[in-house]
PDB file of C-alpha atoms in Angstrom:
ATOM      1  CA  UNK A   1     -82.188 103.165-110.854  1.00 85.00           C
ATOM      2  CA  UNK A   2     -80.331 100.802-112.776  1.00 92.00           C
ATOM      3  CA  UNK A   3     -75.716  99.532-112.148  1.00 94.00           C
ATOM      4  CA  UNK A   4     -73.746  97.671-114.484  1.00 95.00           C
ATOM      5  CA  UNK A   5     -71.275  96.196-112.440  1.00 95.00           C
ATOM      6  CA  UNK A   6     -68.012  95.048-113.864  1.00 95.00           C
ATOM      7  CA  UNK A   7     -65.352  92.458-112.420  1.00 94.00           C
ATOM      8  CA  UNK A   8     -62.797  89.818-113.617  1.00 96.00           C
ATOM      9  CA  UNK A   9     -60.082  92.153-115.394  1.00 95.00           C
ATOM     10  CA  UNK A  10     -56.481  92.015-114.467  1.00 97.00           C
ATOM     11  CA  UNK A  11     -52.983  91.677-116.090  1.00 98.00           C
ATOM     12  CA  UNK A  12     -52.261  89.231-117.898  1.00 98.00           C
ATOM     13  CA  UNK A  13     -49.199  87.050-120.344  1.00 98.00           C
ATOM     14  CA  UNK A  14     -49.739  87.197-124.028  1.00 98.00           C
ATOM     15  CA  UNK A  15     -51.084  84.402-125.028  1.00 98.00           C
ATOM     16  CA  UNK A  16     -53.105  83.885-121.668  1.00 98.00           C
ATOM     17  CA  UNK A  17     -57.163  84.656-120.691  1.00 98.00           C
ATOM     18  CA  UNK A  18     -59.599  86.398-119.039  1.00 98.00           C
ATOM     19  CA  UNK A  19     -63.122  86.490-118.026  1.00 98.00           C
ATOM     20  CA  UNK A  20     -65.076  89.597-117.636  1.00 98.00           C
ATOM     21  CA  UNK A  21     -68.337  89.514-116.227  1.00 98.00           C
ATOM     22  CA  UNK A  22     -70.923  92.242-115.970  1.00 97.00           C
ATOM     23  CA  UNK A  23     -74.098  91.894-113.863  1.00 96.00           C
ATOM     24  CA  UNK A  24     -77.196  94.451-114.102  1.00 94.00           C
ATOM     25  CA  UNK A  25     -79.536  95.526-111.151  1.00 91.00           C
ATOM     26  CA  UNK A  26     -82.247  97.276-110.063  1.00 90.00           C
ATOM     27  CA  UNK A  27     -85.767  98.400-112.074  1.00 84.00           C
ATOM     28  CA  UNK A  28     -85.235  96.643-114.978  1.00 84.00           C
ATOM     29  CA  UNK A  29     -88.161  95.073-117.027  1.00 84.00           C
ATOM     30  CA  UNK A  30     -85.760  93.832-120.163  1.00 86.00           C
ATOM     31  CA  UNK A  31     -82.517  94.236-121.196  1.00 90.00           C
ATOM     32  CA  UNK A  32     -81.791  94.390-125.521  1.00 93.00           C
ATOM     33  CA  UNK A  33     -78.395  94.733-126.324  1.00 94.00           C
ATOM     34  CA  UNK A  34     -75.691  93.762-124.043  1.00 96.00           C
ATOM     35  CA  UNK A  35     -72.210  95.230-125.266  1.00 97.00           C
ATOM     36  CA  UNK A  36     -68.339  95.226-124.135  1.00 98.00           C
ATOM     37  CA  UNK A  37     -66.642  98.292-125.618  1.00 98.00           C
ATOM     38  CA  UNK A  38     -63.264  99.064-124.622  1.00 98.00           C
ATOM     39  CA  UNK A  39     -60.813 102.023-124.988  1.00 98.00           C
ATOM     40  CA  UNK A  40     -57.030 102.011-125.039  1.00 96.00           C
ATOM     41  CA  UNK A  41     -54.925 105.296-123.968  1.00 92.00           C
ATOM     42  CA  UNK A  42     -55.219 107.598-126.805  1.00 94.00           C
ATOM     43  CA  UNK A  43     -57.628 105.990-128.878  1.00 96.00           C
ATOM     44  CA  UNK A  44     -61.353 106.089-129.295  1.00 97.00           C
ATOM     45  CA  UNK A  45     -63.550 103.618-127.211  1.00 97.00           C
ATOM     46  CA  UNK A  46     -64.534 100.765-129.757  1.00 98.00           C
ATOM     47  CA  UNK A  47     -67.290  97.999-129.635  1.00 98.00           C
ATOM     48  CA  UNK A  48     -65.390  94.856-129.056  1.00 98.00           C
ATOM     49  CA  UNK A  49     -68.369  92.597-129.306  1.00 98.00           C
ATOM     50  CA  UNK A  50     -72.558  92.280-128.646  1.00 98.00           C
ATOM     51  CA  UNK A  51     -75.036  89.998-127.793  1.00 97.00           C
ATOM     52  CA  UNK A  52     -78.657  90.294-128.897  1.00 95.00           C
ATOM     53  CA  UNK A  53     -81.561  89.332-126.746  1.00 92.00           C
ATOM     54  CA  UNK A  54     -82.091  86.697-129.455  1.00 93.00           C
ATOM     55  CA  UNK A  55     -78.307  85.438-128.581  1.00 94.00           C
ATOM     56  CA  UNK A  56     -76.939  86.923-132.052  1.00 97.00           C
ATOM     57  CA  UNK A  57     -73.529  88.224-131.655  1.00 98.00           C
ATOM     58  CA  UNK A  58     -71.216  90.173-133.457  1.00 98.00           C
ATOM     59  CA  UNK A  59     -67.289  91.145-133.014  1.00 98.00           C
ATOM     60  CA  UNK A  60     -64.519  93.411-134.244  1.00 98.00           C
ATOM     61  CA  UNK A  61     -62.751  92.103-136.876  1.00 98.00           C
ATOM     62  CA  UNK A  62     -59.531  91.991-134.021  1.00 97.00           C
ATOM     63  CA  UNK A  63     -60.784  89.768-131.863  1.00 98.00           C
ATOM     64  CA  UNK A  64     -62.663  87.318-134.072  1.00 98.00           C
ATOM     65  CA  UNK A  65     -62.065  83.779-132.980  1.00 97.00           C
ATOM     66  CA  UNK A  66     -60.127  84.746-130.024  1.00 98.00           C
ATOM     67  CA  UNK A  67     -62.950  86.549-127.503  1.00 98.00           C
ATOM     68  CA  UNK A  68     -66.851  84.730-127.184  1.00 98.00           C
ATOM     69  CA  UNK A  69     -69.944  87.109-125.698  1.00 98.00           C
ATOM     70  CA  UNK A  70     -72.291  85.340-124.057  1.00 97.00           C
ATOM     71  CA  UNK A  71     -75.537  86.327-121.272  1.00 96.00           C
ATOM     72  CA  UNK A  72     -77.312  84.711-118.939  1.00 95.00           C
ATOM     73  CA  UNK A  73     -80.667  86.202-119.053  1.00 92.00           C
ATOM     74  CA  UNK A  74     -81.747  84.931-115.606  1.00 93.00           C
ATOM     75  CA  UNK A  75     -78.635  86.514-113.950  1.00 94.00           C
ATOM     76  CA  UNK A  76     -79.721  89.749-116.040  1.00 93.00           C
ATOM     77  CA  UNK A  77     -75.466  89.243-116.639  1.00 96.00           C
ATOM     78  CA  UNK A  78     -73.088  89.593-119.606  1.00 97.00           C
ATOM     79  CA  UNK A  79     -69.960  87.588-120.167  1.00 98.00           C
ATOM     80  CA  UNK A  80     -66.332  88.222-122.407  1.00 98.00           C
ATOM     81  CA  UNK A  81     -64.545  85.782-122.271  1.00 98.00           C
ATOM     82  CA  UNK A  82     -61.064  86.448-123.926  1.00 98.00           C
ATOM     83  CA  UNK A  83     -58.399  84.006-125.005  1.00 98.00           C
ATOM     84  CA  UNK A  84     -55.103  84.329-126.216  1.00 98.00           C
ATOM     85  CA  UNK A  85     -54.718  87.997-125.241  1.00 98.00           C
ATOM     86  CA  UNK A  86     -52.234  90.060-127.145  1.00 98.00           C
ATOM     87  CA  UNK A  87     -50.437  93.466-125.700  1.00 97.00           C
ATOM     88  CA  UNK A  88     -53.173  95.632-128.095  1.00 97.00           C
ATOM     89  CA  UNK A  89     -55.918  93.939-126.289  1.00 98.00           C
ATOM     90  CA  UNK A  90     -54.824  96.425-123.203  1.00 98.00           C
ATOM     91  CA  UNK A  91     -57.733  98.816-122.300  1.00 98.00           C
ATOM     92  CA  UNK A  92     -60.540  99.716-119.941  1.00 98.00           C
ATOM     93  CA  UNK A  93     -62.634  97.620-121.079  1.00 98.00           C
ATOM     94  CA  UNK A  94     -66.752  98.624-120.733  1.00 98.00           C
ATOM     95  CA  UNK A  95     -69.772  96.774-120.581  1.00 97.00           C
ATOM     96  CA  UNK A  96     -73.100  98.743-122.142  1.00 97.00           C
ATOM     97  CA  UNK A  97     -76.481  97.690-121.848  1.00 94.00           C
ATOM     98  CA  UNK A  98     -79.799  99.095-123.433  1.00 92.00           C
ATOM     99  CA  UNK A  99     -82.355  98.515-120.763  1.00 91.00           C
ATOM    100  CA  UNK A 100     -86.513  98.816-120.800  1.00 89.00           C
ATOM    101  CA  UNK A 101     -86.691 100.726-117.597  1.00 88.00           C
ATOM    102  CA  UNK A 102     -90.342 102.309-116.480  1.00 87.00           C
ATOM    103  CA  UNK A 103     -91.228 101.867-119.965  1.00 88.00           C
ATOM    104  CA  UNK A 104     -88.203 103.690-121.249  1.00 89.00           C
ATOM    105  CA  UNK A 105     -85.240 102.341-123.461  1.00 91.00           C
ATOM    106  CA  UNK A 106     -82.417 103.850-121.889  1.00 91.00           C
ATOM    107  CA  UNK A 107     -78.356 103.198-122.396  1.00 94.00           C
ATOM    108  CA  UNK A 108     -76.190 102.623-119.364  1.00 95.00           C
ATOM    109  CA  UNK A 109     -72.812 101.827-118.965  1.00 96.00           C
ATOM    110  CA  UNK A 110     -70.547 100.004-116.449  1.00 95.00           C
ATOM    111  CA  UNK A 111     -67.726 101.616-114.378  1.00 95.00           C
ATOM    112  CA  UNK A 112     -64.726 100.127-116.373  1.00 96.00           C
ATOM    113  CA  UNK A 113     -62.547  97.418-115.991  1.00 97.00           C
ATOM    114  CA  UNK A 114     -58.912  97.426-116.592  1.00 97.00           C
ATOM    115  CA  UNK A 115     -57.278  94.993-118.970  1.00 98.00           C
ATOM    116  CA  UNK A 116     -53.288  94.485-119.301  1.00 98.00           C
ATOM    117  CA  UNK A 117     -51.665  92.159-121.147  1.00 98.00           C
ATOM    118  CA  UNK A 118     -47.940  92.332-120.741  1.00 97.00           C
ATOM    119  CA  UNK A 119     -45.013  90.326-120.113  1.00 95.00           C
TER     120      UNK A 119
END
């Protein structure tokens, strides 16, 4: 079995950071896309940003310049960090990984971390 585990959210200022981290275990051969979604109350969960297992990433137009997606293969682990958080950047934010497990490509999806960015 494979667990996306999820840490580093929190509340936060506008205008201040955080670091999300999300670290994958068990029977896992290779890991392709690594993804942070996140959903707000009432909306639709949205991909924020993803990393390739080339290291190609892409973002939402929103958070473009602000948030940088990055892996560390070795640590099977994805990374968000987020800088100069604004109030609409408050969600649960998810991480999503498509993983080569017992020669299957199968989706799984951390637990959720909650993000709050308020004054």
């Amino acid at each position: 079995q494979v667990q996306l585990v999820e840490s580093g959210g929190g509340l936060v200022q506008p205008g201040g950071s955080l670091r999300l981290s999300c670290a994958a275990s068990g029977s896992i051969f290779s890991i392709n896309n690594m993804d942070w979604y996140r959903q707000a109350p009432g909306k639709e969960r949205e991909l924020v940003a993803r990393i390739t297992s080339s290291g190609s990433t892409n973002y939402v137009d929103s958070v473009k310049g602000r948030f940088t997606i990055s892996r560390d293969n070795a640590k099977n682990t994805v990374y968000l960090q987020m800088n100069s958080l604004k109030p609409e950047d408050t969600a649960v934010y998810y991480c999503n990984s498509r993983i080569l497990v017992l020669g299957i490509l199968k989706d799984f999806w951390g637990q959720g971390t909650q993000v709050t960015v308020s004054s």
